[in-house]
PDB file of C-alpha atoms in Angstrom:
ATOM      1  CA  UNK Q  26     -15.965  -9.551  20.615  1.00 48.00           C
ATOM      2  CA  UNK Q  27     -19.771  -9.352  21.074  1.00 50.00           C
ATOM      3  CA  UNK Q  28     -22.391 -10.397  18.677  1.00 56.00           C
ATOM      4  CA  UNK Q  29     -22.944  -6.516  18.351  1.00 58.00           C
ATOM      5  CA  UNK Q  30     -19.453  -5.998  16.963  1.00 67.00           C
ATOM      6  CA  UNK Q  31     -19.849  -7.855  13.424  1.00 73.00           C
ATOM      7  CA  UNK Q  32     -23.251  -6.245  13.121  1.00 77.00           C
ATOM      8  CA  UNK Q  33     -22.468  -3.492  14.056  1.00 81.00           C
ATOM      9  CA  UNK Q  34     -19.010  -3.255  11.368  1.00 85.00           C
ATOM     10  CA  UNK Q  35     -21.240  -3.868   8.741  1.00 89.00           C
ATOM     11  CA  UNK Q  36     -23.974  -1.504   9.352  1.00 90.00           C
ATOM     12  CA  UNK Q  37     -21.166   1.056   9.503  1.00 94.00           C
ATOM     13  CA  UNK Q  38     -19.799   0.136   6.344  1.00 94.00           C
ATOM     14  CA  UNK Q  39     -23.592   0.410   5.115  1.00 95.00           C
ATOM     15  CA  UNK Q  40     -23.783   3.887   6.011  1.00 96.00           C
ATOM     16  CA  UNK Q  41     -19.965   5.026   4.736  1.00 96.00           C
ATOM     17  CA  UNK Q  42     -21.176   3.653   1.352  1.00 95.00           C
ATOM     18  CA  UNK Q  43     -24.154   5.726   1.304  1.00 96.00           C
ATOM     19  CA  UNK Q  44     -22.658   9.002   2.546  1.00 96.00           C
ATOM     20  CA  UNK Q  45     -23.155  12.043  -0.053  1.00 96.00           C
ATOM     21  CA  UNK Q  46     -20.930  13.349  -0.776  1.00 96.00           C
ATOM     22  CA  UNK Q  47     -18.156  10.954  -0.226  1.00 95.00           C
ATOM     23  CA  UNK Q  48     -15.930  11.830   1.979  1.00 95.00           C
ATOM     24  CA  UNK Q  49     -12.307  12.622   0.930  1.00 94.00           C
ATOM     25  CA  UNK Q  50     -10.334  10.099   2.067  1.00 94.00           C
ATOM     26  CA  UNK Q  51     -10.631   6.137   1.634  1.00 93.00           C
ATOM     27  CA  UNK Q  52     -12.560   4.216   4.225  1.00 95.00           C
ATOM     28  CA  UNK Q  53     -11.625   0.714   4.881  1.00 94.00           C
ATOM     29  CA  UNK Q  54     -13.097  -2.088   7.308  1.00 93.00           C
ATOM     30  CA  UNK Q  55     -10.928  -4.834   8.205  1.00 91.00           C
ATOM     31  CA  UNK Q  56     -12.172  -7.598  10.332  1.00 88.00           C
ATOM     32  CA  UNK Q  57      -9.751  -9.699  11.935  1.00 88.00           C
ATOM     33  CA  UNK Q  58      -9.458 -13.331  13.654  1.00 84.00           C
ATOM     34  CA  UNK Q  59      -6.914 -14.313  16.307  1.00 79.00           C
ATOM     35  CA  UNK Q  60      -7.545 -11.608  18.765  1.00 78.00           C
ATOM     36  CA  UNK Q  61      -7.445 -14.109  21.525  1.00 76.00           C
ATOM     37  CA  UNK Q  62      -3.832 -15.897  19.658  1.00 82.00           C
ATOM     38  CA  UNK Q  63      -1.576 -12.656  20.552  1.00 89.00           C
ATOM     39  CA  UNK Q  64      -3.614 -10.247  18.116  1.00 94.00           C
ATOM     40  CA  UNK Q  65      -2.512 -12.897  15.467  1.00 93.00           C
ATOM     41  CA  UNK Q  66      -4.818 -11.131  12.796  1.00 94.00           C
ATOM     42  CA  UNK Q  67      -4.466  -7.362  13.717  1.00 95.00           C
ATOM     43  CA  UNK Q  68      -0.313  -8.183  13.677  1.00 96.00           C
ATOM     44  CA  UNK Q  69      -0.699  -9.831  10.650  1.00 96.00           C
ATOM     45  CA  UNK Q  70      -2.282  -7.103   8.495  1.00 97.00           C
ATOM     46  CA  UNK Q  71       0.033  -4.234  10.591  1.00 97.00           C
ATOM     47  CA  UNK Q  72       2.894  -6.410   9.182  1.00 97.00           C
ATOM     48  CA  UNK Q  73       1.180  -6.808   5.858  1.00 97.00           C
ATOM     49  CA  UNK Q  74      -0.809  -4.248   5.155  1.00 97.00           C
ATOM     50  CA  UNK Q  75      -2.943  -3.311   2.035  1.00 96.00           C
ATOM     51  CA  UNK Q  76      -2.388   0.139   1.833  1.00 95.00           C
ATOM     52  CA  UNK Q  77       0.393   1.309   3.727  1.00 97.00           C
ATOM     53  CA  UNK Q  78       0.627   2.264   7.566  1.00 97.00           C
ATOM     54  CA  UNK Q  79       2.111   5.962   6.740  1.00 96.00           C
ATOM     55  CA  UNK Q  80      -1.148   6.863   4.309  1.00 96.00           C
ATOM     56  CA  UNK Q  81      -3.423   5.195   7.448  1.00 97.00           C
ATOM     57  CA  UNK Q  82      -4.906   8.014   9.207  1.00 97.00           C
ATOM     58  CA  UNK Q  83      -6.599   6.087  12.227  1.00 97.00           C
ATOM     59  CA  UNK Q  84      -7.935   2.887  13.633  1.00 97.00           C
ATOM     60  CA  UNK Q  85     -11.056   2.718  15.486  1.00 96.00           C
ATOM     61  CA  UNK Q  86     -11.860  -0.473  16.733  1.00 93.00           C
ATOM     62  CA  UNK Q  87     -15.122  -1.690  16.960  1.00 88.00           C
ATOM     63  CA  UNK Q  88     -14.128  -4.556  18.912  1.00 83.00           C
ATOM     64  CA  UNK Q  89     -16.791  -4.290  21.717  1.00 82.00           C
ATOM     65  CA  UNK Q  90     -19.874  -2.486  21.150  1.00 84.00           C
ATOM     66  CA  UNK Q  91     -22.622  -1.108  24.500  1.00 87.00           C
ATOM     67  CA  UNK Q  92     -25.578  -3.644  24.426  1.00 86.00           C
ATOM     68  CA  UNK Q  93     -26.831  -2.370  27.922  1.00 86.00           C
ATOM     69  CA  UNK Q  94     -29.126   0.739  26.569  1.00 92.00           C
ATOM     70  CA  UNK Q  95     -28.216   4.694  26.257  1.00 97.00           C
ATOM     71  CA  UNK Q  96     -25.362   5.944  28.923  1.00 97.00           C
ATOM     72  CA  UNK Q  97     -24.529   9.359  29.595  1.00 98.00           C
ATOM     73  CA  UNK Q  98     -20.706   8.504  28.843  1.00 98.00           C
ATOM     74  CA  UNK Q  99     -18.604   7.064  26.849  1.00 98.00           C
ATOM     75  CA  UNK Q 100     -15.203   4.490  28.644  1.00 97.00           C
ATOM     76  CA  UNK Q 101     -12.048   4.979  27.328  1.00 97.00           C
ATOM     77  CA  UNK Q 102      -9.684   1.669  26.923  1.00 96.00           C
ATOM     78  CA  UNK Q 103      -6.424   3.566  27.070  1.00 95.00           C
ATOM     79  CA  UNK Q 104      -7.521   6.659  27.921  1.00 96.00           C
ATOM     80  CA  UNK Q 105      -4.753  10.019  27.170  1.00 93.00           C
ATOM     81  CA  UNK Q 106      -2.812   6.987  24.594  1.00 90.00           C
ATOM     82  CA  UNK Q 107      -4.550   8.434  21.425  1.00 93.00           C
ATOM     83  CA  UNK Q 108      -5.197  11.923  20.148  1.00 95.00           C
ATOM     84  CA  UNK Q 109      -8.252  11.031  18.829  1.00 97.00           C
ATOM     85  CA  UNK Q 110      -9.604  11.251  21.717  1.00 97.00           C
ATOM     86  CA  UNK Q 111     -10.474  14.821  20.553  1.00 97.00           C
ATOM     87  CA  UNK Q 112     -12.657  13.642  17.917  1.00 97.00           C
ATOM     88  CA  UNK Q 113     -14.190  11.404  20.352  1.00 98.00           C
ATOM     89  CA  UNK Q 114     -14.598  14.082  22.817  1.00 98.00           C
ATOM     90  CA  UNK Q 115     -15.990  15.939  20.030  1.00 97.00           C
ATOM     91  CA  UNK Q 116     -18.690  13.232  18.527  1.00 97.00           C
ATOM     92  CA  UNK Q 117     -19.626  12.568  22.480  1.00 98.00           C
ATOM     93  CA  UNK Q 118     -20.578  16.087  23.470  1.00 98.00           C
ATOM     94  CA  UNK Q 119     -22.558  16.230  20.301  1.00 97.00           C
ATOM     95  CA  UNK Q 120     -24.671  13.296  22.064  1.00 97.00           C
ATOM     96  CA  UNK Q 121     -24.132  14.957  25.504  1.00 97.00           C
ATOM     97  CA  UNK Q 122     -21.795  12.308  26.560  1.00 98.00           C
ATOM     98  CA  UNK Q 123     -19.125  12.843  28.324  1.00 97.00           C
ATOM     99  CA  UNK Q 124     -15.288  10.505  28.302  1.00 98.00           C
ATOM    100  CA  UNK Q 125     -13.940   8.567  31.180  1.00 97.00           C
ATOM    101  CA  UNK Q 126     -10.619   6.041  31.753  1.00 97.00           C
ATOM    102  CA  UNK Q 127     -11.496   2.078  31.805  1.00 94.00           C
ATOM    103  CA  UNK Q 128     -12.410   1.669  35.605  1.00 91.00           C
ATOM    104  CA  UNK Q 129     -10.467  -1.079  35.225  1.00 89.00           C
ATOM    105  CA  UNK Q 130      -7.033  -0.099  33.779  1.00 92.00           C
ATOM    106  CA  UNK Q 131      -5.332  -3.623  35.279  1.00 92.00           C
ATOM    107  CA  UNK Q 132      -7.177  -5.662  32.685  1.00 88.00           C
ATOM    108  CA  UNK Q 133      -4.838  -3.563  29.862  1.00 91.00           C
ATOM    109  CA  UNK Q 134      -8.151  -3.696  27.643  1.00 91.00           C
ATOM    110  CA  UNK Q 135      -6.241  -1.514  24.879  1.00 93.00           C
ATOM    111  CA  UNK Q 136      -3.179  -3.605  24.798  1.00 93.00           C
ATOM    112  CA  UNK Q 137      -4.986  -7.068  24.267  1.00 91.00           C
ATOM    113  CA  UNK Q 138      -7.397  -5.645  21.375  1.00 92.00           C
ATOM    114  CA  UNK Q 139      -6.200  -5.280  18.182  1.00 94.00           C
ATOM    115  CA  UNK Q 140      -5.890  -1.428  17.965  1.00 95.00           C
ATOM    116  CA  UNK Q 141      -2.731  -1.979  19.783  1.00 96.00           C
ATOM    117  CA  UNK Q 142      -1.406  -3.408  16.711  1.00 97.00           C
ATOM    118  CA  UNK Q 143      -1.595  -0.583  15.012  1.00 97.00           C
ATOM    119  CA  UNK Q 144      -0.539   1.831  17.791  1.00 97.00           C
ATOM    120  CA  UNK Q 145       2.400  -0.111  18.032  1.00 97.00           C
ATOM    121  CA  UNK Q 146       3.144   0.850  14.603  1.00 97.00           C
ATOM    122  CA  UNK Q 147       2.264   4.587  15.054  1.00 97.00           C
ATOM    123  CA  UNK Q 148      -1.521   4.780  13.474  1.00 98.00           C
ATOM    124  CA  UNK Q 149      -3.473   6.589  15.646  1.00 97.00           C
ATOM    125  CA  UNK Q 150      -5.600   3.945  17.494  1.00 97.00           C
ATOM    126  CA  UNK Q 151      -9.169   4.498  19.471  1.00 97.00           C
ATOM    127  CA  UNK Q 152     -10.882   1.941  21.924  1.00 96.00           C
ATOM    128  CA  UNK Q 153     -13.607   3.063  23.164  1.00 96.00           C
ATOM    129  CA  UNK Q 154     -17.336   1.811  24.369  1.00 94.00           C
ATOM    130  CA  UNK Q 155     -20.706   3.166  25.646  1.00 95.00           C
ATOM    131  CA  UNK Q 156     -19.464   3.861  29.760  1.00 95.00           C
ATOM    132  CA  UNK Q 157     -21.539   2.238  32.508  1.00 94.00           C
ATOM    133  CA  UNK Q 158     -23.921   5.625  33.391  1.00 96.00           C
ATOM    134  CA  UNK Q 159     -27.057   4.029  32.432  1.00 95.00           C
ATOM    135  CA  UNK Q 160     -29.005   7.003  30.691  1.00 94.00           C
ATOM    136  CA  UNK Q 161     -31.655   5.696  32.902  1.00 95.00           C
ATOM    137  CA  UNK Q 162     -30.880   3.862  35.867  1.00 95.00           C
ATOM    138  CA  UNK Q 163     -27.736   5.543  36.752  1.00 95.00           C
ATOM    139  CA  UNK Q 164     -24.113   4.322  36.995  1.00 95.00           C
ATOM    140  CA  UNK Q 165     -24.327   2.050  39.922  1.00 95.00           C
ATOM    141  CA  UNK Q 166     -27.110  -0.367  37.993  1.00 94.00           C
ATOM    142  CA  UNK Q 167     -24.630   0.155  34.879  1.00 93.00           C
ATOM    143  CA  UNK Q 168     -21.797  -1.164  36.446  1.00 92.00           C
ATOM    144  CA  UNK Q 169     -23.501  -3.926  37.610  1.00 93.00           C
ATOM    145  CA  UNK Q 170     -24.710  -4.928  34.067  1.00 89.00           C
ATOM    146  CA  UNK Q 171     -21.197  -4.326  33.076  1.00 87.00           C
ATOM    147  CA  UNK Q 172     -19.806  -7.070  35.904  1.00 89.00           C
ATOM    148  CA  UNK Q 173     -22.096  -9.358  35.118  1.00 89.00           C
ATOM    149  CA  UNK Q 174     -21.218  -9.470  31.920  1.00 86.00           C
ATOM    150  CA  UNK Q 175     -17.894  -9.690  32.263  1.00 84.00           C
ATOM    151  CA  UNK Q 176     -18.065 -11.918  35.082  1.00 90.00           C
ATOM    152  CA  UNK Q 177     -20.642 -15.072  33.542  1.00 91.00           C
ATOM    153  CA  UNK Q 178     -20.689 -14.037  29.383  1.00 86.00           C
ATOM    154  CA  UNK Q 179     -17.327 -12.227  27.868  1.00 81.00           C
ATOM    155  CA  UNK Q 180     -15.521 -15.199  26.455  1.00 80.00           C
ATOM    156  CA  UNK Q 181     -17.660 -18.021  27.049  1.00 86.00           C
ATOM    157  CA  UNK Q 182     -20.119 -19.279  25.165  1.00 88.00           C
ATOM    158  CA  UNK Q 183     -22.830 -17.966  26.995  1.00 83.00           C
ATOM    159  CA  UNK Q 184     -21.824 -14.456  25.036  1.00 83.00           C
ATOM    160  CA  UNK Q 185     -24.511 -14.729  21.924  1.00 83.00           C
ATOM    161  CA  UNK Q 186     -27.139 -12.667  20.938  1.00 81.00           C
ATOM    162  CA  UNK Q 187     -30.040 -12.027  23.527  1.00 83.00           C
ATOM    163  CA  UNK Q 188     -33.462 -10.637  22.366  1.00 88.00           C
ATOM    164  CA  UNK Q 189     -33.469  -8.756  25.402  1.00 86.00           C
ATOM    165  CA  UNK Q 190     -30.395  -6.615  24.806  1.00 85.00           C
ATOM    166  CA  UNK Q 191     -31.007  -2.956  24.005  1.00 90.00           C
ATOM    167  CA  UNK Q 192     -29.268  -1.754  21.164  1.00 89.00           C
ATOM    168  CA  UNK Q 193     -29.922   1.910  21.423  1.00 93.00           C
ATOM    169  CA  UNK Q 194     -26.554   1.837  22.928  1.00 93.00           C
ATOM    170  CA  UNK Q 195     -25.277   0.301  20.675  1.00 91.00           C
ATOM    171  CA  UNK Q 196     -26.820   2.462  18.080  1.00 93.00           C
ATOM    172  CA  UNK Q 197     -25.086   5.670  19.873  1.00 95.00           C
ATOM    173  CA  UNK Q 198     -21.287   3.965  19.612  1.00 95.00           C
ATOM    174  CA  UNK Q 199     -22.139   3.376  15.961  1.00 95.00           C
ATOM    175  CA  UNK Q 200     -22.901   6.896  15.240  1.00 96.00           C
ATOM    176  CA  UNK Q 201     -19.939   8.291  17.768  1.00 96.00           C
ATOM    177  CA  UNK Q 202     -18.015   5.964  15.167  1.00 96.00           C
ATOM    178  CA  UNK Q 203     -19.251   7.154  12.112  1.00 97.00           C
ATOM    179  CA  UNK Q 204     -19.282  11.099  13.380  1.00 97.00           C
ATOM    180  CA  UNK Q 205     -15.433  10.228  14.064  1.00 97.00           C
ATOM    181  CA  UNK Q 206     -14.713   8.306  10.605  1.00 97.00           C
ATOM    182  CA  UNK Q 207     -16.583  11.383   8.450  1.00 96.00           C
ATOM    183  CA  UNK Q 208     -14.217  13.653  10.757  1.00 96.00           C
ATOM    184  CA  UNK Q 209     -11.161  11.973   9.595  1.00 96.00           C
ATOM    185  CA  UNK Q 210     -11.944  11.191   5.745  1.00 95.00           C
TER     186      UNK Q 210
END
């Protein structure tokens, strides 16, 4: 959704190609299109899929990544939908994060991104995003930074790249990510 998501997909994918030893199991990335069209691309693929849904082991969707800095937690879209929230759990302590439910269940966040296509078809599906405890100035200034956001950027076309984002956040959901995908394959 972010400028940080397609980055950030292929930087992952950088760093699953250079893992020794490789890991067990296939790895594959799929970005799609449509999200805003019904989940047109993520329904598409679930309906037609490469390799088949009952060999996929999980979905993690990097559909939002944290561009507001390090937080001391880690939000949850869906939260108690997936059981990999115990790899999550898992990857997060090892960062001392800790997990917490969208603050905003009404907006059905995990229903409306494309891991709900594959949910719906029983692959294990994980939503999740760098929370809104700023690892410096606390959760109130986070969720601030988060409503702002939300409120004048997400879906507009205000919502580009700014040089003044900080991407260490961003950094940490990438390796909560990869911690999760080497846990899996």
């Amino acid at each position: 959704d972010n400028a940080s998501g397609a980055a950030g997909l292929l930087q992952l994918a950088r760093s699953f190609a250079r893992t020794l030893p490789r890991p067990n199991r296939s790895i594959v990335f799929l970005a799609t299109t449509g999200g805003e069209a019904n989940l047109a691309g993520s329904t598409y693929y679930t309906e037609n899929p490469v390799y088949a849904l009952q060999d996929t082991v999980a979905d993690l969707n990097l559909d939002t990544l944290h561009i507001g800095g390090p937080t001391r937690d880690v939000t949850v879209f869906g939260f108690g939908q997936s059981e990999l929230e115990a790899n999550l759990r898992a990857a997060a302590a090892l960062q001392g994060r800790e997990l917490h439910a969208d603050p905003d269940p009404k907006l059905g966040r995990f229903y409306r991104s494309d891991n709900f296509s594959f949910a719906a078809h029983g692959v294990p599906a994980l939503y999740a995003i760098g929370g809104a405890d700023d690892g410096a100035r606390g959760p109130e200034w986070g969720r601030l930074q988060l409503e702002d956001y939300y409120q004048h950027r997400f879906h507009r076309p205000e919502d580009v790249y700014v040089p003044d984002w900080d991407l260490r956040g961003t950094a940490d959901d990438l390796r909560l990510y990869y911690r999760i995908g080497l846990m899996l394959a």
